[in-house]
mmCIF file of C-alpha atoms in Angstrom:
data_model
loop_
_atom_site.group_PDB
_atom_site.id
_atom_site.type_symbol
_atom_site.label_atom_id
_atom_site.label_comp_id
_atom_site.label_asym_id
_atom_site.label_seq_id
_atom_site.Cartn_x
_atom_site.Cartn_y
_atom_site.Cartn_z
ATOM 1 C CA UNK A 1 105.168 96.940 102.899
ATOM 2 C CA UNK A 2 102.005 96.704 100.771
ATOM 3 C CA UNK A 3 104.020 96.940 97.541
ATOM 4 C CA UNK A 4 107.193 94.998 96.819
ATOM 5 C CA UNK A 5 109.346 94.795 93.702
ATOM 6 C CA UNK A 6 111.788 92.020 92.857
ATOM 7 C CA UNK A 7 113.937 91.701 89.741
ATOM 8 C CA UNK A 8 114.780 88.188 88.589
ATOM 9 C CA UNK A 9 117.952 87.221 86.770
ATOM 10 C CA UNK A 10 116.021 86.825 83.508
ATOM 11 C CA UNK A 11 114.867 90.451 83.523
ATOM 12 C CA UNK A 12 111.344 89.733 84.751
ATOM 13 C CA UNK A 13 110.384 92.071 87.581
ATOM 14 C CA UNK A 14 107.581 90.972 89.885
ATOM 15 C CA UNK A 15 105.638 93.837 91.470
ATOM 16 C CA UNK A 16 103.423 92.444 94.209
ATOM 17 C CA UNK A 17 100.483 93.931 96.104
ATOM 18 C CA UNK A 18 100.038 92.549 99.610
ATOM 19 C CA UNK A 19 97.686 94.647 101.730
ATOM 20 C CA UNK A 20 95.464 92.388 103.851
ATOM 21 C CA UNK A 21 92.668 91.659 104.125
ATOM 22 C CA UNK A 22 91.489 92.396 100.555
ATOM 23 C CA UNK A 23 94.227 94.437 98.861
ATOM 24 C CA UNK A 24 92.169 97.633 99.042
ATOM 25 C CA UNK A 25 95.008 100.116 98.765
ATOM 26 C CA UNK A 26 95.347 103.222 100.884
ATOM 27 C CA UNK A 27 96.267 106.537 99.303
ATOM 28 C CA UNK A 28 99.930 105.853 100.064
ATOM 29 C CA UNK A 29 99.579 102.337 98.668
ATOM 30 C CA UNK A 30 98.478 103.665 95.273
ATOM 31 C CA UNK A 31 101.386 106.084 95.163
ATOM 32 C CA UNK A 32 103.786 103.324 96.213
ATOM 33 C CA UNK A 33 102.506 101.119 93.420
ATOM 34 C CA UNK A 34 102.951 103.921 90.897
ATOM 35 C CA UNK A 35 106.497 104.517 92.136
ATOM 36 C CA UNK A 36 107.390 100.814 91.855
ATOM 37 C CA UNK A 37 106.143 100.661 88.265
ATOM 38 C CA UNK A 38 107.870 103.895 87.289
ATOM 39 C CA UNK A 39 111.107 102.616 88.777
ATOM 40 C CA UNK A 40 110.730 99.314 86.938
ATOM 41 C CA UNK A 41 110.428 101.082 83.594
ATOM 42 C CA UNK A 42 113.446 103.268 84.251
ATOM 43 C CA UNK A 43 115.651 100.311 85.163
ATOM 44 C CA UNK A 44 117.351 99.058 81.961
ATOM 45 C CA UNK A 45 117.683 95.612 83.535
ATOM 46 C CA UNK A 46 113.882 95.238 83.622
ATOM 47 C CA UNK A 47 112.571 93.612 80.460
ATOM 48 C CA UNK A 48 108.982 92.964 81.508
ATOM 49 C CA UNK A 49 106.863 93.427 84.636
ATOM 50 C CA UNK A 50 104.512 90.889 86.195
ATOM 51 C CA UNK A 51 101.942 92.687 88.331
ATOM 52 C CA UNK A 52 100.575 90.214 90.877
ATOM 53 C CA UNK A 53 99.028 89.991 94.338
ATOM 54 C CA UNK A 54 99.130 87.916 97.474
ATOM 55 C CA UNK A 55 96.032 87.005 99.437
ATOM 56 C CA UNK A 56 92.391 86.379 98.646
ATOM 57 C CA UNK A 57 92.166 88.609 95.604
ATOM 58 C CA UNK A 58 94.102 90.787 93.204
ATOM 59 C CA UNK A 59 92.738 94.193 94.207
ATOM 60 C CA UNK A 60 89.544 95.537 95.787
ATOM 61 C CA UNK A 61 90.081 99.162 94.790
ATOM 62 C CA UNK A 62 90.476 102.070 97.183
ATOM 63 C CA UNK A 63 90.355 101.781 100.956
ATOM 64 C CA UNK A 64 86.854 103.126 101.610
ATOM 65 C CA UNK A 65 87.323 102.911 105.368
ATOM 66 C CA UNK A 66 90.322 105.233 105.157
ATOM 67 C CA UNK A 67 88.244 107.671 103.141
ATOM 68 C CA UNK A 68 85.353 107.672 105.596
ATOM 69 C CA UNK A 69 87.589 108.026 108.655
ATOM 70 C CA UNK A 70 89.402 111.034 107.188
ATOM 71 C CA UNK A 71 87.751 114.421 107.569
ATOM 72 C CA UNK A 72 87.045 116.588 104.564
ATOM 73 C CA UNK A 73 88.084 115.633 101.050
ATOM 74 C CA UNK A 74 91.772 114.946 101.684
ATOM 75 C CA UNK A 75 91.477 111.163 101.332
ATOM 76 C CA UNK A 76 89.159 111.452 98.327
ATOM 77 C CA UNK A 77 91.587 113.708 96.509
ATOM 78 C CA UNK A 78 94.466 111.470 97.505
ATOM 79 C CA UNK A 79 92.738 108.321 96.296
ATOM 80 C CA UNK A 80 91.776 109.890 92.981
ATOM 81 C CA UNK A 81 95.265 111.225 92.350
ATOM 82 C CA UNK A 82 96.880 108.020 93.594
ATOM 83 C CA UNK A 83 94.727 105.825 91.347
ATOM 84 C CA UNK A 84 95.423 108.080 88.388
ATOM 85 C CA UNK A 85 99.157 107.824 89.063
ATOM 86 C CA UNK A 86 99.072 104.028 89.391
ATOM 87 C CA UNK A 87 96.924 103.444 86.299
ATOM 88 C CA UNK A 88 99.132 105.834 84.321
ATOM 89 C CA UNK A 89 102.252 104.066 85.576
ATOM 90 C CA UNK A 90 100.965 100.717 84.284
ATOM 91 C CA UNK A 91 100.036 102.170 80.918
ATOM 92 C CA UNK A 92 103.212 104.210 80.482
ATOM 93 C CA UNK A 93 105.627 101.682 81.963
ATOM 94 C CA UNK A 94 108.455 101.528 79.425
ATOM 95 C CA UNK A 95 108.216 97.733 79.286
ATOM 96 C CA UNK A 96 105.151 95.487 78.911
ATOM 97 C CA UNK A 97 103.121 94.738 82.042
ATOM 98 C CA UNK A 98 101.624 91.271 82.467
ATOM 99 C CA UNK A 99 98.792 91.220 85.041
ATOM 100 C CA UNK A 100 98.366 87.967 86.969
ATOM 101 C CA UNK A 101 94.868 88.168 88.437
ATOM 102 C CA UNK A 102 93.631 85.962 91.270
ATOM 103 C CA UNK A 103 90.247 86.108 92.949
ATOM 104 C CA UNK A 104 88.485 89.449 92.857
ATOM 105 C CA UNK A 105 89.570 92.359 90.690
ATOM 106 C CA UNK A 106 87.296 95.286 91.486
ATOM 107 C CA UNK A 107 87.234 99.027 90.903
ATOM 108 C CA UNK A 108 90.815 100.205 90.971
ATOM 109 C CA UNK A 109 91.923 96.667 90.203
ATOM 110 C CA UNK A 110 90.163 96.922 86.847
ATOM 111 C CA UNK A 111 91.969 100.224 86.314
ATOM 112 C CA UNK A 112 95.289 98.433 86.701
ATOM 113 C CA UNK A 113 94.396 95.400 84.598
ATOM 114 C CA UNK A 114 92.678 97.409 81.866
ATOM 115 C CA UNK A 115 95.897 99.344 81.325
ATOM 116 C CA UNK A 116 98.099 96.241 81.363
ATOM 117 C CA UNK A 117 99.504 94.767 78.158
ATOM 118 C CA UNK A 118 98.620 91.133 78.826
ATOM 119 C CA UNK A 119 96.297 89.475 81.343
ATOM 120 C CA UNK A 120 96.358 85.940 82.707
ATOM 121 C CA UNK A 121 93.968 84.863 85.427
ATOM 122 C CA UNK A 122 93.180 82.053 87.824
ATOM 123 C CA UNK A 123 89.976 80.094 87.455
ATOM 124 C CA UNK A 124 88.483 81.843 90.497
ATOM 125 C CA UNK A 125 89.103 85.352 89.124
ATOM 126 C CA UNK A 126 86.311 87.813 88.401
ATOM 127 C CA UNK A 127 86.171 91.495 87.462
ATOM 128 C CA UNK A 128 83.798 94.325 88.253
ATOM 129 C CA UNK A 129 83.366 98.052 88.678
ATOM 130 C CA UNK A 130 80.993 98.519 91.641
ATOM 131 C CA UNK A 131 81.654 102.270 91.800
ATOM 132 C CA UNK A 132 77.996 103.229 91.455
ATOM 133 C CA UNK A 133 77.276 101.443 94.739
ATOM 134 C CA UNK A 134 79.697 103.776 96.533
ATOM 135 C CA UNK A 135 78.714 106.995 94.792
ATOM 136 C CA UNK A 136 81.755 107.168 92.549
ATOM 137 C CA UNK A 137 82.547 106.880 88.872
ATOM 138 C CA UNK A 138 85.699 105.652 87.209
ATOM 139 C CA UNK A 139 87.435 102.683 85.580
ATOM 140 C CA UNK A 140 84.829 102.489 82.807
ATOM 141 C CA UNK A 141 87.716 103.634 80.627
ATOM 142 C CA UNK A 142 89.604 100.510 81.606
ATOM 143 C CA UNK A 143 86.696 98.063 81.651
ATOM 144 C CA UNK A 144 86.016 99.149 78.067
ATOM 145 C CA UNK A 145 89.418 97.672 77.195
ATOM 146 C CA UNK A 146 88.315 94.291 78.571
ATOM 147 C CA UNK A 147 84.765 93.878 77.230
ATOM 148 C CA UNK A 148 82.647 95.191 74.339
ATOM 149 C CA UNK A 149 80.821 98.488 74.747
ATOM 150 C CA UNK A 150 77.362 97.226 75.665
ATOM 151 C CA UNK A 151 78.750 94.683 78.088
ATOM 152 C CA UNK A 152 80.777 97.441 79.737
ATOM 153 C CA UNK A 153 77.682 99.608 80.151
ATOM 154 C CA UNK A 154 75.679 96.731 81.610
ATOM 155 C CA UNK A 155 78.433 95.852 84.094
ATOM 156 C CA UNK A 156 78.833 99.521 85.015
ATOM 157 C CA UNK A 157 75.154 100.333 85.607
ATOM 158 C CA UNK A 158 74.358 97.090 87.438
ATOM 159 C CA UNK A 159 77.665 96.670 89.353
ATOM 160 C CA UNK A 160 77.659 93.059 88.220
ATOM 161 C CA UNK A 161 80.898 91.109 87.908
ATOM 162 C CA UNK A 162 82.195 88.983 85.049
ATOM 163 C CA UNK A 163 84.289 85.821 85.310
ATOM 164 C CA UNK A 164 87.771 85.608 83.859
ATOM 165 C CA UNK A 165 86.658 82.576 81.860
ATOM 166 C CA UNK A 166 84.133 84.799 80.061
ATOM 167 C CA UNK A 167 86.806 87.351 79.180
ATOM 168 C CA UNK A 168 88.834 84.797 77.249
ATOM 169 C CA UNK A 169 86.204 84.878 74.479
ATOM 170 C CA UNK A 170 86.768 88.627 74.111
ATOM 171 C CA UNK A 171 90.521 88.171 73.861
ATOM 172 C CA UNK A 172 91.202 90.443 76.816
ATOM 173 C CA UNK A 173 92.366 87.579 79.045
ATOM 174 C CA UNK A 174 95.026 85.404 77.443
ATOM 175 C CA UNK A 175 94.325 82.290 79.476
ATOM 176 C CA UNK A 176 92.703 81.025 82.656
ATOM 177 C CA UNK A 177 94.559 78.490 84.765
ATOM 178 C CA UNK A 178 94.153 76.825 88.181
ATOM 179 C CA UNK A 179 95.057 79.131 91.048
ATOM 180 C CA UNK A 180 98.248 77.232 91.880
ATOM 181 C CA UNK A 181 99.502 77.649 88.311
ATOM 182 C CA UNK A 182 98.857 81.384 87.977
ATOM 183 C CA UNK A 183 102.395 82.577 88.683
ATOM 184 C CA UNK A 184 103.815 79.982 86.305
ATOM 185 C CA UNK A 185 101.431 81.062 83.537
ATOM 186 C CA UNK A 186 102.329 84.722 84.019
ATOM 187 C CA UNK A 187 106.040 83.931 84.054
ATOM 188 C CA UNK A 188 105.646 81.856 80.892
ATOM 189 C CA UNK A 189 104.338 84.730 78.780
ATOM 190 C CA UNK A 190 106.607 87.217 80.552
ATOM 191 C CA UNK A 191 109.557 84.974 79.742
ATOM 192 C CA UNK A 192 108.653 85.007 76.056
ATOM 193 C CA UNK A 193 108.712 88.807 76.125
ATOM 194 C CA UNK A 194 111.891 88.984 78.208
ATOM 195 C CA UNK A 195 113.679 86.802 75.650
ATOM 196 C CA UNK A 196 113.243 89.467 72.954
ATOM 197 C CA UNK A 197 115.626 92.373 72.382
ATOM 198 C CA UNK A 198 114.574 94.842 75.078
ATOM 199 C CA UNK A 199 115.345 97.807 72.797
ATOM 200 C CA UNK A 200 112.743 96.574 70.337
ATOM 201 C CA UNK A 201 110.192 95.725 73.017
ATOM 202 C CA UNK A 202 110.517 99.152 74.646
ATOM 203 C CA UNK A 203 110.062 100.813 71.263
ATOM 204 C CA UNK A 204 107.077 98.574 70.571
ATOM 205 C CA UNK A 205 105.419 99.526 73.879
ATOM 206 C CA UNK A 206 105.743 103.221 73.066
ATOM 207 C CA UNK A 207 104.522 102.673 69.509
ATOM 208 C CA UNK A 208 101.436 100.695 70.558
ATOM 209 C CA UNK A 209 100.488 103.342 73.115
ATOM 210 C CA UNK A 210 100.862 105.951 70.405
ATOM 211 C CA UNK A 211 98.265 104.330 68.153
ATOM 212 C CA UNK A 212 95.648 103.677 70.852
ATOM 213 C CA UNK A 213 92.271 105.083 69.725
ATOM 214 C CA UNK A 214 91.448 106.404 73.218
ATOM 215 C CA UNK A 215 93.701 108.490 75.460
ATOM 216 C CA UNK A 216 93.179 106.505 78.652
ATOM 217 C CA UNK A 217 94.682 109.185 80.899
ATOM 218 C CA UNK A 218 92.346 111.947 79.702
ATOM 219 C CA UNK A 219 89.373 109.588 79.578
ATOM 220 C CA UNK A 220 89.839 108.522 83.198
ATOM 221 C CA UNK A 221 90.279 112.107 84.402
ATOM 222 C CA UNK A 222 87.009 112.991 82.686
ATOM 223 C CA UNK A 223 85.276 110.227 84.636
ATOM 224 C CA UNK A 224 86.790 111.447 87.888
ATOM 225 C CA UNK A 225 85.201 114.859 87.407
ATOM 226 C CA UNK A 226 81.771 113.320 87.943
ATOM 227 C CA UNK A 227 83.029 111.593 91.084
ATOM 228 C CA UNK A 228 83.947 114.982 92.495
ATOM 229 C CA UNK A 229 80.473 116.327 91.651
ATOM 230 C CA UNK A 230 78.805 113.445 93.477
ATOM 231 C CA UNK A 231 81.043 114.001 96.495
ATOM 232 C CA UNK A 232 80.325 117.720 96.652
ATOM 233 C CA UNK A 233 76.614 116.917 96.515
ATOM 234 C CA UNK A 234 76.990 114.614 99.532
ATOM 235 C CA UNK A 235 75.772 111.539 97.653
ATOM 236 C CA UNK A 236 79.051 109.665 97.873
ATOM 237 C CA UNK A 237 79.452 110.047 101.639
ATOM 238 C CA UNK A 238 75.958 108.677 102.187
ATOM 239 C CA UNK A 239 76.661 105.573 100.132
ATOM 240 C CA UNK A 240 80.162 105.023 101.549
ATOM 241 C CA UNK A 241 78.833 105.374 105.106
ATOM 242 C CA UNK A 242 76.312 102.650 104.312
ATOM 243 C CA UNK A 243 79.105 100.418 102.998
ATOM 244 C CA UNK A 244 81.356 100.979 106.021
ATOM 245 C CA UNK A 245 78.513 100.551 108.506
ATOM 246 C CA UNK A 246 77.694 97.228 106.871
ATOM 247 C CA UNK A 247 81.250 95.900 107.155
ATOM 248 C CA UNK A 248 82.642 97.375 110.389
ATOM 249 C CA UNK A 249 82.320 100.135 112.959
ATOM 250 C CA UNK A 250 80.524 102.811 111.000
ATOM 251 C CA UNK A 251 80.935 106.507 110.432
ATOM 252 C CA UNK A 252 78.517 109.356 110.067
ATOM 253 C CA UNK A 253 80.663 111.416 107.725
ATOM 254 C CA UNK A 254 77.699 112.260 105.529
ATOM 255 C CA UNK A 255 76.112 114.049 108.488
ATOM 256 C CA UNK A 256 79.282 115.940 109.368
#
């Protein structure tokens, strides 16, 4: 199972991504993650969620190899809808979501973290939205919740990454700790939330979402529209083929 969910006695639910080698989730993986978060929010015993990952990094986005080895646009549509569902599930989870980020957090990973309520990270963590390299757009909505506007644009256009230690100055990452202390740090802040009256915390989550200046769901869907345009034009397949050919047995989907 790429996605697991475990409720502790103190009301903290750990939702874990574990999809080797780099936690690049398949279409089904994104839907499974969304389902786990939706279920967590519906369970009255859940007071707070810690979203974490096993392995080398937190999340590397969508599984590009799956997309390039699937004919037509089925995998593209699935990935876009699956990511939308997972990001929405984080944002609309009825209880706060604490993201515990280790290693790389790229593309769809930023979509998850940008919609979380609190972020803690290990000292090897870094964030980026390399979508332009693969002929896609998206997650600028969520990166804009982590860094100021001009920084977001620079990271987006250049596909550069930014270290977790640099995000602390923006207030988007609560703290950076050694890798072996990441779970403890996430559980610490989650425990503080879990100790509150869950009726108040659930009301507070809904209230804070209600006063957000940007509707993240609509904003992300707007971005996805341009991804579809690039795919219909054939640009995205060309760039994804180049990526897959560089990392494994290639495809020639762009010439199909």
